[in-house]
Tab-separated table of C-alpha atoms in Angstrom:
chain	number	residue	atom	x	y	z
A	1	UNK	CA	131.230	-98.975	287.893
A	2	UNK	CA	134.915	-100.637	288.168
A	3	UNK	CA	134.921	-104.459	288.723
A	4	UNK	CA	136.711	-105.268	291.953
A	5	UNK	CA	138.674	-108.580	291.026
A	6	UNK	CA	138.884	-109.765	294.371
A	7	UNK	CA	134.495	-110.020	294.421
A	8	UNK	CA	135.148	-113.227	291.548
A	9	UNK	CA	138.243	-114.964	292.648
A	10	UNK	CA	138.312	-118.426	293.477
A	11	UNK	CA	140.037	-120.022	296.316
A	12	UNK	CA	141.184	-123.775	297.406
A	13	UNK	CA	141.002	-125.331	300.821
A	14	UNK	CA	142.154	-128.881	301.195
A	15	UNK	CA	140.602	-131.351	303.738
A	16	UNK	CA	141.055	-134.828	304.595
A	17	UNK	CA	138.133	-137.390	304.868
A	18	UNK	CA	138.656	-140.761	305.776
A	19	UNK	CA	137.640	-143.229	303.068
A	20	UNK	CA	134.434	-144.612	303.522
A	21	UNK	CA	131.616	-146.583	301.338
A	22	UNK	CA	129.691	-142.892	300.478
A	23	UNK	CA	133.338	-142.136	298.929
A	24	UNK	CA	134.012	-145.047	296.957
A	25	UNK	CA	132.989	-143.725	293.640
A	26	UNK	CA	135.344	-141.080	293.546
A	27	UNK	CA	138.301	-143.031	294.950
A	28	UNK	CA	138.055	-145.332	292.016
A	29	UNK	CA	137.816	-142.376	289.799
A	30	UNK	CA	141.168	-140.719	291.322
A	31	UNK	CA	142.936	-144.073	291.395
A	32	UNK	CA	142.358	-144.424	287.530
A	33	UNK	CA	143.643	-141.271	287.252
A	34	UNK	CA	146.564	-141.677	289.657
A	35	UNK	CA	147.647	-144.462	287.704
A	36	UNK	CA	147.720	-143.016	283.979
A	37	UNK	CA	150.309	-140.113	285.586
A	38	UNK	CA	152.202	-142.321	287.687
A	39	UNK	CA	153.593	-145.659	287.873
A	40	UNK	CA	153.280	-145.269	292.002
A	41	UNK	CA	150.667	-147.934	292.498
A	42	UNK	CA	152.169	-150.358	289.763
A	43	UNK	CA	155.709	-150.190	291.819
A	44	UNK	CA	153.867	-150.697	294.851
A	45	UNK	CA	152.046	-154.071	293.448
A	46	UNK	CA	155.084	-155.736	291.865
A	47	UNK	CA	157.078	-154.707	294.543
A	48	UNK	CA	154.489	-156.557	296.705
A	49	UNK	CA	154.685	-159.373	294.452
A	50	UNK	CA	158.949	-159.889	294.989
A	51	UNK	CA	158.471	-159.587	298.655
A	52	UNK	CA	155.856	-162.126	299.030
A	53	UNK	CA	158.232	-165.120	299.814
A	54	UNK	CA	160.407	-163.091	302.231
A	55	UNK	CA	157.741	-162.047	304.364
A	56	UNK	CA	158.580	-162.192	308.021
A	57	UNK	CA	155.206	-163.732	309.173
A	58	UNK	CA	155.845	-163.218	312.424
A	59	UNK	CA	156.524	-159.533	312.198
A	60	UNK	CA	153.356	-159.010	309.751
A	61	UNK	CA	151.311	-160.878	312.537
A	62	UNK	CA	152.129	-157.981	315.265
A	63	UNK	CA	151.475	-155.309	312.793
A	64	UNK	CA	148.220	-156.664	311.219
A	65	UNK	CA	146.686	-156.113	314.859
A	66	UNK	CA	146.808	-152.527	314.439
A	67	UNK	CA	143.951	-150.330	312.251
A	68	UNK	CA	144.575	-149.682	308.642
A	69	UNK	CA	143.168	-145.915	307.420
A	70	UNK	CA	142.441	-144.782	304.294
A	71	UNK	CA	141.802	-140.778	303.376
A	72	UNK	CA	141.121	-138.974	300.484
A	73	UNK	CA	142.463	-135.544	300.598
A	74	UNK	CA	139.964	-133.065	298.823
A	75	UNK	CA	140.249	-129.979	297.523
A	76	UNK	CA	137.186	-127.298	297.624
A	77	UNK	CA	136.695	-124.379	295.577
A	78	UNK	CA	135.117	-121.186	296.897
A	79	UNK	CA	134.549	-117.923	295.969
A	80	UNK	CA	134.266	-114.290	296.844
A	81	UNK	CA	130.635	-113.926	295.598
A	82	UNK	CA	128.953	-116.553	297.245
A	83	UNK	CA	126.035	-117.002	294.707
A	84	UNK	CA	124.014	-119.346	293.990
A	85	UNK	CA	125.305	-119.784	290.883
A	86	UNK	CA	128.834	-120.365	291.724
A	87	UNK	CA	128.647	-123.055	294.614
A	88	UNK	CA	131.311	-124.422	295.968
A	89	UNK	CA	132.509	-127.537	294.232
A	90	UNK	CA	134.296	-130.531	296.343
A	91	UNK	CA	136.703	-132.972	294.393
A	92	UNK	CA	139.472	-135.361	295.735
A	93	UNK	CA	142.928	-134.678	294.239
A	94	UNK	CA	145.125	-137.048	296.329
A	95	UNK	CA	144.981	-140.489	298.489
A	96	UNK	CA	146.965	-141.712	301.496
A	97	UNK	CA	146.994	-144.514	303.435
A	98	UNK	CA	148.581	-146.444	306.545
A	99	UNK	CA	148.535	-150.759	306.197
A	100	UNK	CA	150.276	-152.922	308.490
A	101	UNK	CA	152.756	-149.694	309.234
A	102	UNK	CA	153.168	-149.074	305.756
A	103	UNK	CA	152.476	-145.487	304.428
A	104	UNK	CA	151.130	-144.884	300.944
A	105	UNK	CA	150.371	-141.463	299.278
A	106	UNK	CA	149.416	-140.160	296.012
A	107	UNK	CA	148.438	-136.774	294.563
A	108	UNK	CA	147.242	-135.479	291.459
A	109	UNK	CA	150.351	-133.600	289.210
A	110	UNK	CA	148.458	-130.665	289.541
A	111	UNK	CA	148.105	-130.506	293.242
A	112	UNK	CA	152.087	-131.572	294.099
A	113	UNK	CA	154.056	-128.919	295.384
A	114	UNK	CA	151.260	-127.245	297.278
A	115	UNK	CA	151.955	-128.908	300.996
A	116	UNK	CA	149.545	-131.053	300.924
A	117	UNK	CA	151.913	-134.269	301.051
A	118	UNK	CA	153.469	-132.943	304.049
A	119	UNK	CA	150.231	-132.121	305.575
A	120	UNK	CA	148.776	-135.586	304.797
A	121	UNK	CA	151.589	-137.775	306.114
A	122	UNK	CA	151.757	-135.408	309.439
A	123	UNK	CA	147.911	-135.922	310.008
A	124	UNK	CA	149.173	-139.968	309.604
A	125	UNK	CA	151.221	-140.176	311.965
A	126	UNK	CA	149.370	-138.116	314.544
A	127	UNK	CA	146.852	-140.894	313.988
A	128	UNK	CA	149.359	-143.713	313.728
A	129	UNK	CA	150.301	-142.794	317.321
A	130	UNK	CA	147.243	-142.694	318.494
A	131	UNK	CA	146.059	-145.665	317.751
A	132	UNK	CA	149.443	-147.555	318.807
A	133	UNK	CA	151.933	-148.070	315.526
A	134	UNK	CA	155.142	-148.357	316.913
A	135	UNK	CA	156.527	-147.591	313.497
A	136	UNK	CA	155.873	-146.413	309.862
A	137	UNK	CA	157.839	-147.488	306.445
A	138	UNK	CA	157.671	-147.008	302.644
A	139	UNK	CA	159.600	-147.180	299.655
A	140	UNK	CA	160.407	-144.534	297.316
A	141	UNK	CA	162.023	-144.025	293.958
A	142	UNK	CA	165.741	-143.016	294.233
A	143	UNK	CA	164.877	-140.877	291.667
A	144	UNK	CA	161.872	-138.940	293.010
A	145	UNK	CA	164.064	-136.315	294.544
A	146	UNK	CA	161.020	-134.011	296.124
A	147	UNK	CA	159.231	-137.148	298.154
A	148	UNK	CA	162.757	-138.246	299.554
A	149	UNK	CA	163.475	-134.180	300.463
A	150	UNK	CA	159.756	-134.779	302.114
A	151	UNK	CA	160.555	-137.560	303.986
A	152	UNK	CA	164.153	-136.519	305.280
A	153	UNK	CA	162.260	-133.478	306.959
A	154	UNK	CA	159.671	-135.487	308.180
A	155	UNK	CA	162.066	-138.093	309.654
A	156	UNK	CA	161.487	-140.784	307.811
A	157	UNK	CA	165.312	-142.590	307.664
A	158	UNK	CA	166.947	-144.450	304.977
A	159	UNK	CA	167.263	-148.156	306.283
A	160	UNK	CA	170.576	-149.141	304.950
A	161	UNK	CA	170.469	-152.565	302.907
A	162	UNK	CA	166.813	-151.171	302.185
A	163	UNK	CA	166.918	-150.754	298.384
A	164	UNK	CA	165.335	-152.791	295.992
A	165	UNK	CA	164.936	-153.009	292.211
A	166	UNK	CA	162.068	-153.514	290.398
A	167	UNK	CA	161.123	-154.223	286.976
A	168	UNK	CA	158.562	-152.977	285.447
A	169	UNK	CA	156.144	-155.216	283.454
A	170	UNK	CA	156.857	-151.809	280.927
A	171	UNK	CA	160.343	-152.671	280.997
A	172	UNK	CA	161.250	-149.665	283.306
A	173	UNK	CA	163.354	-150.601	286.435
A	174	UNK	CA	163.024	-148.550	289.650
A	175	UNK	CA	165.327	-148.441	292.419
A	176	UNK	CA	163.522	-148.218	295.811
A	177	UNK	CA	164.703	-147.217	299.422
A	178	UNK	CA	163.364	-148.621	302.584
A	179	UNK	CA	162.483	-145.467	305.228
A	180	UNK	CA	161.024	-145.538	308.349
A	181	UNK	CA	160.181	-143.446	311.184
A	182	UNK	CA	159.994	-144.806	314.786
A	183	UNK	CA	157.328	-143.469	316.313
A	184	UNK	CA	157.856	-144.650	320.363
């Protein structure tokens, strides 16, 4: 009797799940993952480190009023069989978040170029206007030419006078662009 391959092939669906204390495990484990194939989240804190004496405390006031939202997007395998043997197995491959206006998003290497950063940062914004954000902003590398592509077709616009350098405490320097997308 012939095999049929399509009776043993695996498939991926992608969900996201906001963050919440059952989770917390495997967000630390995909953070410490995050951060040995990316310098994302290191940018992010020295970055946050230079700004802290030009903060506009007024303007951080207004936006701390509004909910911050953390997901983890998950990926879940599934296959044609359905036995017992082969249960479906759920793992998080990717993190996004939504502080004060600003976006944040991360994603395993091996789960870029799928959609699922455009799908992410869509299902952020639909809940950034619902729950009253005015606006949303990030910086990203000049050099990370995929997430700018991203953002230009999600709207998110260069905010001239935006970029900022950043050293490393590696010694790499980054240069970072202010975008943001006006929501109202």
């Amino acid at each position: 009797m012939a095999e049929n391959p399509d009776e043993n092939k695996v498939t991926l669906s992608y969900s996201l799940k906001v963050l919440d204390l059952q989770q917390a495990a495997f967000s630390q484990e995909l953070l410490s993952v995050l951060k040995k194939e990316s310098d994302t989240f290191l940018l992010a804190d020295e970055l946050a480190r230079q700004q802290s004496t030009s903060i506009d405390e007024e303007k951080l006031d207004a936006e701390a009023t509004l909910p911050a939202q953390t997901w983890l997007i998950w990926a879940e395998t599934s296959s044609n069989n359905d036995s017992e043997d082969d249960p479906a197995v759920a793992y998080p491959v990717g993190i996004g978040s939504i502080s004060e206006g600003e976006v944040g998003i991360a994603v395993l290497k091996d789960y870029q170029n799928q959609g699922l950063g455009r799908l992410t940062i869509q299902a952020m914004v639909d809940w950034s206007e619902k729950v009253g954000y005015e606006r949303l902003w990030l910086d990203v590398d000049v050099t990370n030419a995929a997430a700018r592509h991203l953002y230009d077709e999600l709207g998110f616009a260069i905010q001239p006078g935006g970029e900022q350098t950043v050293v490393l405490p590696t010694g790499r320097t980054a240069t970072l662009e202010r975008r943001e997308l006006v929501l109202r």
